[in-house]
Amino acid sequence: MFADNLFRDKIALVTGGGTGIGYAIAEQLLQLGARVYIASRKEEKLKAALEKLNPQGDCDYLVCNIRELEEVEAAAEAIKAKDGRLDILINNAGGQFPSLAEDISPKGWNAVINNNLNGTWYMTQTMAKAFFIPQKEGVIVNMIVNIYRGFPGMTHTGAARAGIDNFTKSLAVEWSKYNIRINAVAPGIIQSTGLENYPPQLVEGIARTIPMKRLGTCEEVAWLTNFLASPMANYITGETVYIDGGQRLWGSIFEL
Ligand code: ADE
């Protein structure tokens, strides 16, 4: 479905692009002709990813903690200095930990809100002001999670991702005058490095709770994300697309 040169001459930034879903998105973008920046906090992970990605296309990395506005602004400056423009922002970086609501400390709550909601916001606003608004062109895809029925067991990230889901809609309306499209992808349970953060007993048997009886793959999430980033989705904005094998509609996600 994707032409080899779909993203030729496009500059893309994938946060959290060193591992898991972000890595798969970056790899596909490269294979489809984009020049790709991957950004993450840990330089070692970025270097290791770059070794595998660079033979497949034109890839660079930026060490950047999305929670720190100054680091996000520095990333925009670095892209400006090297390429002078940005076409695609994939806000994939994020993270959380399972916890019953009554056990979430103020520190834990704030860390998850900062990382997911504030970090994604800093990236979105900074890159829009640095590139998309003056260019009068840009595409943003925000990675959230399956929050269709709340997110019991991870209330903090559910609240943060619901905030992203909502600002995606607001910006789709406000920024359409700048020719900026913004959408979100809401994955269910995906076979990725992110799953390693959860206790095995939580993950075990989870496929049974999914109508399609299997976990999704990073590649499948990347196909959807890159479709939304592509001209094939030129009339889609303000949308959140679930990719969860039907899980949002049926069964429990995990035992509380
Ligand atoms: N991946 C997960 N959390 C991140 C953060 N705060 N900054 C960049 N990449 C991340």
Tab-separated table of C-alpha atoms and ligand atoms in Angstrom:
chain	number	residue	atom	x	y	z
A	1	MET	CA	0.000	0.000	0.000
A	2	PHE	CA	2.815	2.443	0.817
A	3	ALA	CA	4.868	3.658	-2.165
A	4	ASP	CA	8.638	3.432	-1.569
A	5	ASN	CA	9.047	7.207	-1.866
A	6	LEU	CA	5.945	8.180	0.139
A	7	PHE	CA	7.985	10.348	2.528
A	8	ARG	CA	10.748	11.452	0.164
A	9	ASP	CA	12.161	14.900	1.133
A	10	LYS	CA	10.216	14.817	4.424
A	11	ILE	CA	11.914	15.413	7.756
A	12	ALA	CA	10.381	13.482	10.658
A	13	LEU	CA	10.974	13.454	14.402
A	14	VAL	CA	9.985	10.375	16.411
A	15	THR	CA	10.198	10.765	20.191
A	16	GLY	CA	10.946	7.548	22.034
A	17	GLY	CA	12.261	6.343	18.681
A	18	GLY	CA	15.091	4.228	20.100
A	19	THR	CA	13.001	1.231	21.106
A	20	GLY	CA	9.659	-0.543	20.696
A	21	ILE	CA	6.831	1.120	18.812
A	22	GLY	CA	8.834	4.316	18.222
A	23	TYR	CA	11.676	2.342	16.677
A	24	ALA	CA	9.268	0.532	14.337
A	25	ILE	CA	7.735	3.860	13.269
A	26	ALA	CA	11.176	5.364	12.617
A	27	GLU	CA	12.293	2.295	10.654
A	28	GLN	CA	9.217	2.396	8.387
A	29	LEU	CA	9.575	6.149	7.808
A	30	LEU	CA	13.179	5.604	6.762
A	31	GLN	CA	12.237	2.761	4.439
A	32	LEU	CA	9.643	5.067	2.864
A	33	GLY	CA	12.213	7.755	2.146
A	34	ALA	CA	12.036	10.199	5.072
A	35	ARG	CA	14.973	11.702	6.889
A	36	VAL	CA	14.324	10.742	10.506
A	37	TYR	CA	15.381	12.059	13.894
A	38	ILE	CA	14.875	9.749	16.834
A	39	ALA	CA	14.781	11.389	20.261
A	40	SER	CA	15.006	9.918	23.715
A	41	ARG	CA	16.619	10.505	27.095
A	42	LYS	CA	19.281	7.799	26.859
A	43	GLU	CA	22.125	8.281	24.427
A	44	GLU	CA	23.261	4.628	24.572
A	45	LYS	CA	19.851	3.414	23.397
A	46	LEU	CA	19.795	6.017	20.633
A	47	LYS	CA	23.287	5.044	19.455
A	48	ALA	CA	22.364	1.351	19.377
A	49	ALA	CA	19.189	2.130	17.417
A	50	LEU	CA	21.056	4.375	14.987
A	51	GLU	CA	23.471	1.567	14.161
A	52	LYS	CA	20.550	-0.539	12.957
A	53	LEU	CA	18.607	2.309	11.358
A	54	ASN	CA	21.311	4.165	9.468
A	55	PRO	CA	21.923	1.415	6.891
A	56	GLN	CA	18.219	1.701	6.035
A	57	GLY	CA	18.133	5.458	5.426
A	58	ASP	CA	19.052	8.910	6.627
A	59	CYS	CA	18.750	8.878	10.419
A	60	ASP	CA	20.034	11.091	13.218
A	61	TYR	CA	19.460	11.226	16.964
A	62	LEU	CA	18.731	13.868	19.577
A	63	VAL	CA	19.170	13.355	23.310
A	64	CYS	CA	16.108	15.052	24.765
A	65	ASN	CA	13.946	14.666	27.842
A	66	ILE	CA	10.509	15.770	26.686
A	67	ARG	CA	9.627	16.788	30.262
A	68	GLU	CA	12.186	19.607	30.131
A	69	LEU	CA	11.020	22.503	27.970
A	70	GLU	CA	14.589	23.793	27.515
A	71	GLU	CA	15.678	20.406	26.133
A	72	VAL	CA	12.718	20.368	23.754
A	73	GLU	CA	13.582	23.880	22.577
A	74	ALA	CA	17.209	22.825	22.103
A	75	ALA	CA	16.026	19.886	19.966
A	76	ALA	CA	14.051	22.281	17.755
A	77	GLU	CA	17.141	24.488	17.392
A	78	ALA	CA	19.276	21.479	16.448
A	79	ILE	CA	16.811	20.428	13.727
A	80	LYS	CA	16.605	24.015	12.495
A	81	ALA	CA	20.394	24.268	12.267
A	82	LYS	CA	20.760	20.978	10.376
A	83	ASP	CA	17.669	20.811	8.186
A	84	GLY	CA	15.867	24.140	8.473
A	85	ARG	CA	12.466	22.459	8.571
A	86	LEU	CA	10.362	19.687	10.091
A	87	ASP	CA	7.413	18.007	8.399
A	88	ILE	CA	6.276	15.243	10.735
A	89	LEU	CA	6.232	14.976	14.534
A	90	ILE	CA	5.444	11.600	16.061
A	91	ASN	CA	4.903	12.085	19.799
A	92	ASN	CA	5.548	8.522	20.831
A	93	ALA	CA	7.622	8.954	24.032
A	94	GLY	CA	5.864	8.204	27.275
A	95	GLY	CA	5.673	5.749	30.092
A	96	GLN	CA	3.813	4.622	33.178
A	97	PHE	CA	3.732	1.996	35.870
A	98	PRO	CA	0.828	-0.098	37.112
A	99	SER	CA	-0.621	0.991	40.443
A	100	LEU	CA	-3.970	0.907	42.174
A	101	ALA	CA	-5.357	4.439	42.452
A	102	GLU	CA	-5.136	4.536	46.255
A	103	ASP	CA	-1.424	3.677	46.097
A	104	ILE	CA	-0.344	6.383	43.629
A	105	SER	CA	1.831	8.919	45.469
A	106	PRO	CA	1.773	12.610	44.539
A	107	LYS	CA	5.308	12.137	43.179
A	108	GLY	CA	4.269	9.186	41.006
A	109	TRP	CA	1.144	10.972	39.779
A	110	ASN	CA	3.104	14.102	38.851
A	111	ALA	CA	5.863	12.107	37.156
A	112	VAL	CA	3.387	10.332	34.878
A	113	ILE	CA	1.431	13.523	34.095
A	114	ASN	CA	4.694	15.383	33.424
A	115	ASN	CA	6.104	12.733	31.179
A	116	ASN	CA	3.035	11.967	29.126
A	117	LEU	CA	0.815	15.046	29.083
A	118	ASN	CA	3.249	17.911	29.690
A	119	GLY	CA	6.092	16.371	27.676
A	120	THR	CA	3.845	15.711	24.689
A	121	TRP	CA	2.447	19.237	24.994
A	122	TYR	CA	5.929	20.842	25.132
A	123	MET	CA	6.952	18.938	22.010
A	124	THR	CA	3.745	19.755	20.157
A	125	GLN	CA	3.697	23.477	20.908
A	126	THR	CA	7.452	23.954	20.467
A	127	MET	CA	7.665	22.169	17.098
A	128	ALA	CA	4.508	23.878	15.853
A	129	LYS	CA	5.877	27.329	16.719
A	130	ALA	CA	9.372	26.578	15.416
A	131	PHE	CA	8.291	24.867	12.177
A	132	PHE	CA	4.691	23.980	11.374
A	133	ILE	CA	3.027	27.362	11.948
A	134	PRO	CA	5.612	29.449	10.056
A	135	GLN	CA	5.812	26.778	7.299
A	136	LYS	CA	2.010	26.639	7.127
A	137	GLU	CA	2.397	22.876	6.933
A	138	GLY	CA	2.895	20.008	9.339
A	139	VAL	CA	1.609	16.677	10.585
A	140	ILE	CA	1.488	15.465	14.171
A	141	VAL	CA	0.584	11.989	15.435
A	142	ASN	CA	0.248	11.467	19.188
A	143	MET	CA	0.649	7.999	20.648
A	144	ILE	CA	-1.749	7.467	23.537
A	145	VAL	CA	-3.179	4.202	24.926
A	146	ASN	CA	-6.505	2.408	25.038
A	147	ILE	CA	-8.482	4.740	27.341
A	148	TYR	CA	-11.900	3.879	25.934
A	149	ARG	CA	-13.233	2.726	29.328
A	150	GLY	CA	-10.873	4.758	31.490
A	151	PHE	CA	-7.641	3.027	32.439
A	152	PRO	CA	-8.284	1.157	35.692
A	153	GLY	CA	-4.957	0.006	37.150
A	154	MET	CA	-3.125	2.964	35.624
A	155	THR	CA	-5.353	5.951	36.433
A	156	HIS	CA	-2.481	8.425	36.126
A	157	THR	CA	-1.590	7.554	32.564
A	158	GLY	CA	-5.265	7.281	31.603
A	159	ALA	CA	-5.773	10.860	32.788
A	160	ALA	CA	-2.637	12.076	30.993
A	161	ARG	CA	-3.526	10.323	27.727
A	162	ALA	CA	-7.114	11.602	27.906
A	163	GLY	CA	-5.602	15.090	28.083
A	164	ILE	CA	-3.612	14.397	24.918
A	165	ASP	CA	-6.706	12.934	23.226
A	166	ASN	CA	-8.542	16.166	24.040
A	167	PHE	CA	-5.830	18.615	22.990
A	168	THR	CA	-5.534	16.666	19.735
A	169	LYS	CA	-9.124	17.680	18.963
A	170	SER	CA	-8.632	21.318	20.013
A	171	LEU	CA	-5.502	21.760	17.927
A	172	ALA	CA	-7.050	20.034	14.911
A	173	VAL	CA	-9.586	22.860	14.894
A	174	GLU	CA	-7.297	25.745	15.905
A	175	TRP	CA	-4.409	24.808	13.619
A	176	SER	CA	-6.245	23.725	10.495
A	177	LYS	CA	-5.768	27.329	9.338
A	178	TYR	CA	-2.025	26.627	9.337
A	179	ASN	CA	-2.511	23.445	7.311
A	180	ILE	CA	-1.492	21.340	10.318
A	181	ARG	CA	-3.146	17.952	10.804
A	182	ILE	CA	-3.047	16.279	14.200
A	183	ASN	CA	-4.341	12.836	15.128
A	184	ALA	CA	-3.797	10.228	17.816
A	185	VAL	CA	-3.223	6.476	17.865
A	186	ALA	CA	-4.490	4.445	20.820
A	187	PRO	CA	-2.831	1.032	20.978
A	188	GLY	CA	-4.085	-1.807	23.120
A	189	ILE	CA	-1.645	-4.469	24.306
A	190	ILE	CA	1.315	-4.533	21.954
A	191	GLN	CA	4.188	-7.041	21.954
A	192	SER	CA	6.955	-4.510	22.577
A	193	THR	CA	9.760	-3.585	24.945
A	194	GLY	CA	7.231	-1.462	26.913
A	195	LEU	CA	5.615	-4.698	28.188
A	196	GLU	CA	8.816	-5.538	30.080
A	197	ASN	CA	7.881	-2.848	32.623
A	198	TYR	CA	4.881	-4.851	33.785
A	199	PRO	CA	4.809	-7.873	36.088
A	200	PRO	CA	4.683	-11.131	34.073
A	201	GLN	CA	1.483	-12.230	35.866
A	202	LEU	CA	-0.197	-9.103	34.467
A	203	VAL	CA	0.854	-9.906	30.936
A	204	GLU	CA	0.250	-13.673	31.131
A	205	GLY	CA	-3.031	-14.713	29.672
A	206	ILE	CA	-3.783	-11.215	28.456
A	207	ALA	CA	-4.348	-12.474	24.912
A	208	ARG	CA	-7.466	-14.270	26.194
A	209	THR	CA	-8.997	-10.875	27.041
A	210	ILE	CA	-8.628	-9.649	23.460
A	211	PRO	CA	-11.295	-10.578	20.888
A	212	MET	CA	-8.584	-11.234	18.287
A	213	LYS	CA	-6.823	-13.524	20.827
A	214	ARG	CA	-3.379	-12.092	20.263
A	215	LEU	CA	-1.246	-9.082	21.101
A	216	GLY	CA	-0.609	-6.444	18.451
A	217	THR	CA	2.817	-5.896	16.927
A	218	CYS	CA	4.933	-2.744	16.796
A	219	GLU	CA	4.872	-3.009	13.014
A	220	GLU	CA	1.067	-2.897	12.967
A	221	VAL	CA	1.048	0.248	15.128
A	222	ALA	CA	3.688	1.792	12.861
A	223	TRP	CA	1.567	1.130	9.736
A	224	LEU	CA	-1.365	3.024	11.259
A	225	THR	CA	0.786	5.862	12.599
A	226	ASN	CA	2.569	6.368	9.310
A	227	PHE	CA	-0.693	6.180	7.376
A	228	LEU	CA	-1.977	9.069	9.520
A	229	ALA	CA	1.304	10.945	8.931
A	230	SER	CA	1.054	10.421	5.166
A	231	PRO	CA	-0.825	12.305	2.438
A	232	MET	CA	-3.157	9.289	2.230
A	233	ALA	CA	-4.748	10.694	5.406
A	234	ASN	CA	-4.919	14.279	4.147
A	235	TYR	CA	-8.565	14.749	5.156
A	236	ILE	CA	-8.234	13.152	8.608
A	237	THR	CA	-7.642	15.431	11.585
A	238	GLY	CA	-8.664	15.495	15.255
A	239	GLU	CA	-9.185	11.728	15.200
A	240	THR	CA	-8.072	9.065	17.667
A	241	VAL	CA	-7.773	5.660	16.035
A	242	TYR	CA	-7.786	2.589	18.285
A	243	ILE	CA	-5.586	-0.358	17.352
A	244	ASP	CA	-6.363	-3.006	19.945
A	245	GLY	CA	-7.800	-6.137	18.322
A	246	GLY	CA	-11.217	-5.074	19.629
A	247	GLN	CA	-10.128	-5.075	23.280
A	248	ARG	CA	-11.742	-1.738	24.122
A	249	LEU	CA	-15.148	-3.257	23.381
A	250	TRP	CA	-14.933	-6.433	25.397
A	251	GLY	CA	-13.556	-8.120	28.533
A	252	SER	CA	-11.277	-6.828	31.243
A	253	ILE	CA	-7.780	-5.584	30.508
A	254	PHE	CA	-6.268	-7.140	33.624
A	255	GLU	CA	-7.278	-8.405	37.046
A	256	LEU	CA	-7.200	-5.648	39.672
B	1	ADE	N1	10.754	8.126	26.630
B	1	ADE	C1	10.051	7.923	27.759
B	1	ADE	N2	10.020	9.031	28.507
B	1	ADE	C2	10.730	9.978	27.832
B	1	ADE	C3	11.075	11.330	28.087
B	1	ADE	N3	10.687	11.943	29.197
B	1	ADE	N4	11.813	11.986	27.180
B	1	ADE	C4	12.199	11.359	26.053
B	1	ADE	N5	11.933	10.103	25.766
B	1	ADE	C5	11.193	9.404	26.648
